[in-house]
Short mmCIF file of C-alpha atoms in Angstrom, two decimals:
data_model
loop_
_atom_site.label_atom_id
_atom_site.label_comp_id
_atom_site.label_asym_id
_atom_site.label_seq_id
_atom_site.Cartn_x
_atom_site.Cartn_y
_atom_site.Cartn_z
CA MET A 104 14.65 12.93 27.08
CA ARG A 105 11.10 11.43 26.36
CA ILE A 106 10.65 10.02 22.71
CA PRO A 107 7.21 8.75 22.04
CA PHE A 108 6.73 5.79 19.86
CA VAL A 109 4.78 7.91 17.17
CA SER A 110 4.06 11.69 16.91
CA PHE A 111 2.01 13.52 14.43
CA ILE A 112 2.83 16.46 15.60
CA PRO A 113 5.63 17.79 13.12
CA LEU A 114 3.77 16.87 9.88
CA GLU A 115 0.48 18.20 11.17
CA LYS A 116 2.42 21.61 12.21
CA GLU A 117 3.67 21.81 8.71
CA LEU A 118 0.39 21.03 7.05
CA ASP A 119 -1.44 23.21 9.45
CA LYS A 120 -2.98 25.57 6.86
CA ASP A 121 -3.64 22.96 4.45
CA LEU A 122 -5.76 20.72 6.57
CA ARG A 123 -7.80 23.80 8.19
CA ALA A 124 -8.31 24.83 4.53
CA ALA A 125 -9.67 21.48 3.74
CA PHE A 126 -11.79 21.79 6.78
CA ASP A 127 -13.44 24.60 5.84
CA ARG A 128 -13.86 23.81 2.32
CA VAL A 129 -15.73 20.84 2.96
CA LEU A 130 -17.80 22.68 5.59
CA ALA A 131 -18.65 25.30 3.26
CA ARG A 132 -19.90 22.84 0.68
CA SER A 133 -22.17 20.88 3.18
CA TRP A 134 -21.81 17.92 1.22
CA TYR A 135 -19.99 15.08 3.19
CA ILE A 136 -20.25 11.82 1.29
CA GLU A 137 -19.44 11.00 -2.27
CA GLY A 138 -18.43 14.30 -3.47
CA GLU A 139 -15.66 16.38 -5.14
CA GLU A 140 -13.21 15.96 -2.70
CA ASP A 141 -13.52 12.04 -2.98
CA LYS A 142 -13.46 11.91 -6.53
CA ALA A 143 -10.33 14.37 -6.24
CA PHE A 144 -8.38 12.34 -3.82
CA GLU A 145 -9.23 8.78 -5.66
CA GLN A 146 -7.82 10.39 -8.93
CA ALA A 147 -4.61 11.51 -7.31
CA PHE A 148 -4.25 8.49 -5.16
CA ALA A 149 -4.45 6.24 -8.27
CA ASP A 150 -2.18 8.53 -10.19
CA TYR A 151 0.25 8.44 -7.00
CA CYS A 152 -0.03 4.19 -7.20
CA GLY A 153 0.67 4.55 -11.22
CA VAL A 154 -2.81 2.42 -11.72
CA LYS A 155 -5.94 3.33 -13.42
CA TYR A 156 -8.72 3.35 -10.52
CA ALA A 157 -8.76 4.13 -6.78
CA VAL A 158 -12.11 3.77 -4.39
CA GLY A 159 -12.33 5.13 -1.20
CA THR A 160 -13.58 3.14 1.63
CA GLY A 161 -14.26 3.33 5.33
CA ASN A 162 -11.05 1.85 6.39
CA GLY A 163 -8.45 -0.63 5.29
CA LEU A 164 -10.25 -3.76 6.32
CA ASP A 165 -12.92 -3.05 4.56
CA ALA A 166 -10.69 -1.93 1.40
CA LEU A 167 -9.34 -5.88 1.57
CA MET A 168 -12.98 -7.23 2.68
CA LEU A 169 -14.64 -5.64 -0.53
CA ALA A 170 -11.97 -6.54 -2.81
CA LEU A 171 -12.14 -10.24 -1.94
CA LYS A 172 -16.37 -9.74 -2.44
CA ALA A 173 -15.89 -8.05 -5.55
CA LEU A 174 -14.02 -10.85 -6.92
CA GLY A 175 -16.54 -13.66 -6.28
CA ILE A 176 -14.23 -15.11 -3.09
CA GLY A 177 -17.07 -16.53 -0.35
CA GLU A 178 -18.12 -19.75 1.51
CA GLY A 179 -15.99 -22.66 0.90
CA ASP A 180 -12.99 -20.70 -0.55
CA GLU A 181 -9.52 -20.69 0.98
CA VAL A 182 -7.25 -17.61 0.57
CA ILE A 183 -3.52 -17.86 1.02
CA VAL A 184 -2.25 -15.49 3.94
CA PRO A 185 1.01 -14.78 5.48
CA SER A 186 1.11 -16.34 9.29
CA ASN A 187 3.07 -12.98 10.46
CA THR A 188 0.66 -10.26 10.01
CA TYR A 189 -1.83 -7.92 11.50
CA ILE A 190 -5.17 -9.67 12.01
CA ALA A 191 -6.97 -7.50 9.55
CA THR A 192 -5.51 -9.38 6.69
CA ALA A 193 -7.56 -12.81 7.85
CA LEU A 194 -10.35 -10.92 9.25
CA ALA A 195 -11.09 -9.24 5.73
CA VAL A 196 -11.02 -13.28 4.21
CA THR A 197 -13.17 -14.16 7.32
CA TYR A 198 -15.90 -11.70 6.87
CA VAL A 199 -16.50 -12.88 3.08
CA GLY A 200 -17.22 -16.60 4.39
CA ALA A 201 -13.77 -17.77 3.02
CA LYS A 202 -11.11 -19.29 5.20
CA PRO A 203 -7.56 -18.14 5.68
CA VAL A 204 -4.90 -20.26 5.15
CA PHE A 205 -1.37 -19.63 6.65
CA VAL A 206 1.84 -19.31 5.26
CA GLU A 207 5.00 -18.70 7.11
CA PRO A 208 7.16 -15.70 6.38
CA VAL A 209 10.81 -15.62 5.51
CA ILE A 210 12.18 -14.52 8.93
CA ASP A 211 14.76 -12.02 7.72
CA THR A 212 12.02 -9.53 6.00
CA PHE A 213 8.93 -10.66 7.77
CA ASN A 214 7.19 -11.10 4.38
CA ILE A 215 5.52 -14.33 3.01
CA ASP A 216 7.64 -16.91 1.79
CA PRO A 217 6.78 -17.75 -1.68
CA SER A 218 8.56 -21.08 -2.12
CA LEU A 219 5.88 -22.24 0.87
CA ILE A 220 3.01 -21.04 -1.02
CA GLU A 221 2.52 -24.03 -3.93
CA GLU A 222 2.11 -26.67 -0.84
CA LYS A 223 -0.88 -24.80 0.66
CA ILE A 224 -2.88 -24.67 -2.58
CA THR A 225 -5.75 -27.03 -2.48
CA PRO A 226 -9.12 -26.92 -4.75
CA ALA A 227 -10.54 -24.50 -2.75
CA THR A 228 -7.93 -22.28 -3.00
CA LYS A 229 -8.85 -19.06 -4.91
CA ALA A 230 -6.73 -16.26 -3.96
CA ILE A 231 -3.25 -15.15 -2.82
CA MET A 232 -3.29 -12.11 -0.38
CA PRO A 233 0.60 -11.08 0.22
CA VAL A 234 1.26 -8.22 2.80
CA HIS A 235 3.63 -5.99 2.43
CA LEU A 236 4.76 -5.56 6.11
CA TYR A 237 6.02 -2.78 7.94
CA GLY A 238 6.69 -1.16 4.67
CA GLN A 239 8.85 -3.22 2.58
CA ALA A 240 7.62 -5.14 -0.54
CA CYS A 241 7.02 -8.52 -0.55
CA ASP A 242 8.80 -10.49 -3.62
CA MET A 243 6.14 -10.56 -5.74
CA ASP A 244 7.69 -12.25 -8.84
CA PRO A 245 7.41 -15.54 -7.42
CA VAL A 246 3.98 -14.63 -5.69
CA MET A 247 2.63 -13.84 -9.17
CA GLU A 248 4.03 -16.54 -11.04
CA ILE A 249 2.25 -19.26 -9.00
CA ALA A 250 -1.29 -17.36 -9.03
CA GLU A 251 -0.58 -17.46 -12.69
CA LYS A 252 -0.14 -21.00 -12.91
CA HIS A 253 -2.76 -21.71 -10.54
CA ASP A 254 -5.16 -19.51 -11.99
CA LEU A 255 -5.50 -17.57 -8.41
CA TYR A 256 -6.82 -13.97 -7.57
CA VAL A 257 -4.30 -11.75 -6.05
CA ILE A 258 -5.12 -9.15 -3.49
CA GLU A 259 -2.16 -6.77 -2.27
CA ASP A 260 -2.55 -6.14 1.49
CA CYS A 261 -0.99 -2.21 1.40
CA ALA A 262 -2.05 -1.08 4.58
CA GLN A 263 1.46 -0.55 5.61
CA ALA A 264 3.38 0.41 2.48
CA HIS A 265 2.29 3.73 0.68
CA GLY A 266 4.70 4.27 -1.97
CA ALA A 267 6.87 1.06 -1.21
CA THR A 268 8.46 -0.51 -4.41
CA TYR A 269 9.65 -3.48 -5.75
CA LYS A 270 12.25 -3.75 -8.89
CA GLY A 271 11.05 -0.29 -9.33
CA ARG A 272 7.07 -0.80 -9.37
CA LYS A 273 4.88 0.37 -6.56
CA ALA A 274 3.49 -1.93 -4.17
CA GLY A 275 -0.27 -2.33 -4.94
CA THR A 276 0.23 -2.49 -8.76
CA PHE A 277 1.05 -6.27 -9.27
CA GLY A 278 -2.33 -8.25 -8.16
CA ASP A 279 -5.81 -7.92 -9.47
CA ALA A 280 -6.50 -5.56 -6.54
CA ALA A 281 -4.74 -3.80 -3.49
CA GLY A 282 -6.16 -2.32 -0.49
CA PHE A 283 -4.97 0.65 1.67
CA SER A 284 -5.24 1.77 5.37
CA PHE A 285 -5.69 5.30 5.84
CA TYR A 286 -5.47 4.83 9.82
CA PRO A 287 -3.76 7.85 11.42
CA GLY A 288 -0.50 6.10 11.83
CA LYS A 289 -0.01 5.22 8.45
CA ASN A 290 2.83 7.05 6.29
CA LEU A 291 -0.44 8.71 4.60
CA GLY A 292 -2.80 8.96 7.70
CA ALA A 293 -6.18 10.61 7.97
CA LEU A 294 -7.63 12.08 10.74
CA GLY A 295 -9.83 9.19 11.22
CA ASP A 296 -10.31 5.75 9.81
CA ALA A 297 -10.26 5.77 5.79
CA GLY A 298 -9.21 3.26 3.20
CA ALA A 299 -8.93 2.62 -0.66
CA VAL A 300 -9.01 -0.56 -3.49
CA VAL A 301 -6.93 -0.05 -6.23
CA THR A 302 -6.99 -1.63 -9.27
CA ASN A 303 -6.56 -1.33 -12.81
CA ASN A 304 -9.77 -3.17 -13.54
CA LYS A 305 -12.78 -0.89 -14.29
CA ASP A 306 -15.46 -3.55 -13.68
CA LEU A 307 -14.26 -4.72 -10.42
CA ALA A 308 -13.57 -0.79 -9.50
CA ASP A 309 -17.18 -0.25 -10.40
CA LYS A 310 -18.14 -3.40 -8.29
CA VAL A 311 -16.28 -2.69 -5.12
CA ARG A 312 -17.84 1.01 -5.46
CA ALA A 313 -21.12 -0.62 -5.50
CA LEU A 314 -20.61 -3.16 -2.71
CA GLY A 315 -19.55 -0.20 -0.59
CA ASN A 316 -22.37 1.89 -1.15
CA TYR A 317 -25.03 -0.92 0.10
CA GLY A 318 -24.83 -2.65 -3.15
CA SER A 319 -26.25 0.15 -4.78
CA ASP A 320 -25.21 1.30 -8.60
CA TYR A 321 -27.37 4.33 -8.63
CA LYS A 322 -29.70 5.71 -5.51
CA TYR A 323 -32.34 3.21 -4.29
CA HIS A 324 -31.19 0.28 -6.98
CA HIS A 325 -29.23 -2.36 -5.40
CA ILE A 326 -27.37 -5.00 -7.27
CA TYR A 327 -25.63 -6.80 -4.95
CA GLN A 328 -26.02 -7.36 -0.92
CA GLY A 329 -23.75 -4.93 -0.03
CA ASN A 330 -22.23 -2.53 2.83
CA ASN A 331 -21.75 0.65 3.96
CA SER A 332 -18.22 1.68 3.50
CA ARG A 333 -17.14 5.07 2.20
CA LEU A 334 -14.80 7.46 2.13
CA ASP A 335 -16.46 10.48 3.62
CA GLU A 336 -15.55 13.86 2.29
CA LEU A 337 -13.69 15.35 5.06
CA GLN A 338 -11.11 12.51 5.33
CA ALA A 339 -10.80 12.60 1.19
CA ALA A 340 -9.98 16.35 2.04
CA PHE A 341 -7.26 15.80 4.51
CA LEU A 342 -5.68 12.89 2.70
CA ALA A 343 -5.26 14.90 -0.59
CA ALA A 344 -3.70 17.64 1.57
CA LYS A 345 -1.08 15.20 2.93
CA LEU A 346 -0.59 13.41 -0.34
CA PRO A 347 1.96 16.13 -2.16
CA LEU A 348 4.23 15.48 1.07
CA LEU A 349 3.88 11.55 1.13
CA ASP A 350 7.36 11.06 -0.69
CA LYS A 351 8.93 13.70 1.59
CA VAL A 352 7.46 11.86 4.65
CA ASN A 353 8.83 8.16 3.21
CA GLU A 354 12.54 9.72 2.45
CA ASP A 355 12.45 10.86 6.13
CA ARG A 356 11.49 7.87 7.44
CA ARG A 357 14.31 6.41 5.11
CA ARG A 358 16.59 8.86 7.00
CA ILE A 359 15.56 7.84 10.39
CA ALA A 360 15.87 3.91 9.34
CA LYS A 361 19.34 4.34 7.82
CA ALA A 362 20.65 5.95 11.27
CA TYR A 363 19.27 3.03 13.13
CA SER A 364 20.60 0.32 10.98
CA GLU A 365 23.77 2.15 10.85
CA GLY A 366 24.31 3.04 14.46
CA ILE A 367 22.79 0.15 16.52
CA THR A 368 25.52 -2.39 17.23
CA ASN A 369 24.00 -4.44 20.08
CA ASP A 370 24.43 -8.08 19.27
CA LYS A 371 21.97 -8.91 21.15
CA VAL A 372 19.56 -7.08 18.36
CA ILE A 373 18.75 -8.27 15.04
CA LEU A 374 18.26 -5.35 12.63
CA PRO A 375 15.76 -5.48 9.88
CA TYR A 376 16.96 -6.97 6.36
CA VAL A 377 16.32 -5.07 3.24
CA ARG A 378 15.80 -6.71 -0.08
CA GLU A 379 18.06 -5.13 -2.75
CA ASP A 380 15.41 -5.13 -5.12
CA CYS A 381 13.19 -3.16 -2.71
CA VAL A 382 13.09 0.22 -1.35
CA PRO A 383 10.90 0.43 1.73
CA VAL A 384 9.18 3.17 3.38
CA TRP A 385 9.52 1.97 7.22
CA HIS A 386 6.06 2.28 8.45
CA ILE A 387 7.73 0.22 11.21
CA TYR A 388 11.36 -0.25 12.20
CA ALA A 389 11.25 -3.74 13.46
CA VAL A 390 14.00 -5.15 15.67
CA ARG A 391 14.42 -8.93 16.96
CA CYS A 392 15.89 -9.67 20.44
CA GLY A 393 15.63 -12.74 22.33
CA GLU A 394 15.43 -10.72 25.33
CA ARG A 395 12.80 -8.54 23.80
CA ASP A 396 10.70 -7.76 27.02
CA ALA A 397 13.64 -6.54 28.72
CA LEU A 398 14.71 -4.53 25.99
CA GLU A 399 11.29 -2.97 25.89
CA LYS A 400 11.46 -2.33 29.23
CA HIS A 401 15.12 -0.81 29.34
CA LEU A 402 13.68 1.83 26.51
CA ASN A 403 10.41 2.77 28.30
CA ASP A 404 12.08 3.57 31.42
CA LEU A 405 14.82 6.01 29.39
CA GLY A 406 11.27 7.34 28.17
CA ILE A 407 11.40 5.43 24.72
CA GLY A 408 8.25 4.42 23.32
CA THR A 409 8.06 1.30 21.68
CA ASN A 410 5.36 -1.15 20.49
CA LYS A 411 4.83 -5.25 19.30
CA HIS A 412 4.00 -5.82 16.30
CA TYR A 413 2.24 -8.52 16.73
CA PRO A 414 2.58 -10.12 20.53
CA ILE A 415 0.03 -13.03 19.98
CA PRO A 416 0.26 -14.55 16.20
CA ILE A 417 -3.38 -14.48 14.34
CA HIS A 418 -3.75 -18.47 14.63
CA LEU A 419 -3.32 -18.40 18.49
CA GLN A 420 -5.71 -15.63 18.83
CA GLU A 421 -9.00 -16.99 20.59
CA CYS A 422 -11.22 -15.93 17.60
CA TYR A 423 -9.47 -17.97 15.52
CA LYS A 424 -9.28 -21.16 17.92
CA ASP A 425 -11.82 -22.72 15.41
CA LEU A 426 -9.22 -23.04 12.66
CA GLY A 427 -7.51 -25.77 14.99
CA ILE A 428 -4.03 -24.66 14.70
CA ALA A 429 -2.16 -25.85 17.60
CA GLN A 430 0.83 -23.67 19.21
CA GLY A 431 4.20 -24.78 17.08
CA CYS A 432 2.29 -25.36 13.81
CA LEU A 433 3.44 -21.85 12.60
CA PRO A 434 6.80 -21.58 14.20
CA ILE A 435 8.45 -18.83 12.42
CA ALA A 436 5.21 -16.35 13.43
CA GLU A 437 5.61 -17.25 16.84
CA GLN A 438 8.96 -16.70 16.80
CA ILE A 439 8.54 -13.15 15.49
CA SER A 440 5.67 -12.61 17.87
CA ALA A 441 7.80 -13.40 20.86
CA THR A 442 10.79 -11.40 19.89
CA GLU A 443 9.68 -8.44 17.67
CA LEU A 444 10.30 -4.66 19.07
CA SER A 445 9.29 -1.43 16.88
CA LEU A 446 11.52 1.25 17.67
CA PRO A 447 10.23 4.91 17.41
CA LEU A 448 10.21 6.38 14.02
CA TYR A 449 8.10 9.48 12.69
CA TYR A 450 8.21 12.22 10.32
CA GLY A 451 10.43 14.95 11.82
CA MET A 452 12.19 12.94 14.39
CA THR A 453 15.71 15.27 15.38
CA ASP A 454 19.26 13.83 15.18
CA GLU A 455 19.28 14.22 19.00
CA GLN A 456 16.20 11.78 19.44
CA ILE A 457 17.50 9.37 16.99
CA ARG A 458 21.04 9.60 18.69
CA PHE A 459 19.32 9.08 22.06
CA VAL A 460 17.35 6.14 20.47
CA ILE A 461 20.54 4.37 19.02
CA ASP A 462 22.64 4.91 22.21
CA SER A 463 19.90 3.47 24.55
CA VAL A 464 19.62 0.32 22.40
CA ASN A 465 23.28 -0.14 22.38
CA SER A 466 23.74 0.40 26.29
CA PHE A 467 20.86 -2.49 26.86
#
């Protein structure tokens, strides 16, 4: 049996008519940027998240960058980010001219350890950017308490957490703003690149929108040195077609994750831990194994697709060598990078496929 790491086919088959209708609707209007589809999706997504405003962007990285830029964060500033995350989190900080300052995660949840944040705060610190990694929300109460104590902004990286909750409240509703990615592989994915900033602050939303539109508040009037990062009409229409199924998609992912967590009994494999106050959406089902590469080969040889998130931690990437962080300085991030393996998990996986994955992991 061959099982891909991810497949869009089951969801796209279910939504085939809606997606085609969305395409036809946009084509018939001949309006492709900043139109009715964009407005409708932004409102629907804001409502889904439980915030007042959503502003579409070209991708998730731009969403984070524009939020930082709109908050006035730039040259000479520092932003606290987790040491274990996708590089886009740090790149957003770099793009506005600020410096990413890494804080280690809680190894059980993969998310930033709030108890380690305060020791990294300096006079240059302007914000904390927690990442709700792999679809499980961070422990946000202490993060917000620290931010309030030190008068810091909080920008949530929700690229992998569409619909995830912490103490009954959705990720993306705690900080000053949050950035979402709609990359095709996300739980809510476009058919190309797309992203959004969500916030309850109208002035911030307006500034993000202007910054993403060449710094323009109206045509040929530029109040900021902005960027070109807008959600196009076609992707907005596709996302609007998919959004009503997001809760169903997330519930199906929880079904698969539950089966894995109950069925995998190999003592060489450490299963992901879920906090009692969180309901994850399982963008990634990440296990850890001291023999990760051998486990990966074992599964791949059996036809099972896998992925590694992320095999080189950010501080050891060549592009960040200027930060001067030597190997061994962030040992938890390095340990996760060396041991993490992601198992197949996507909407529509059959019970037979799930059982094959479980049996294959147990046979390692």
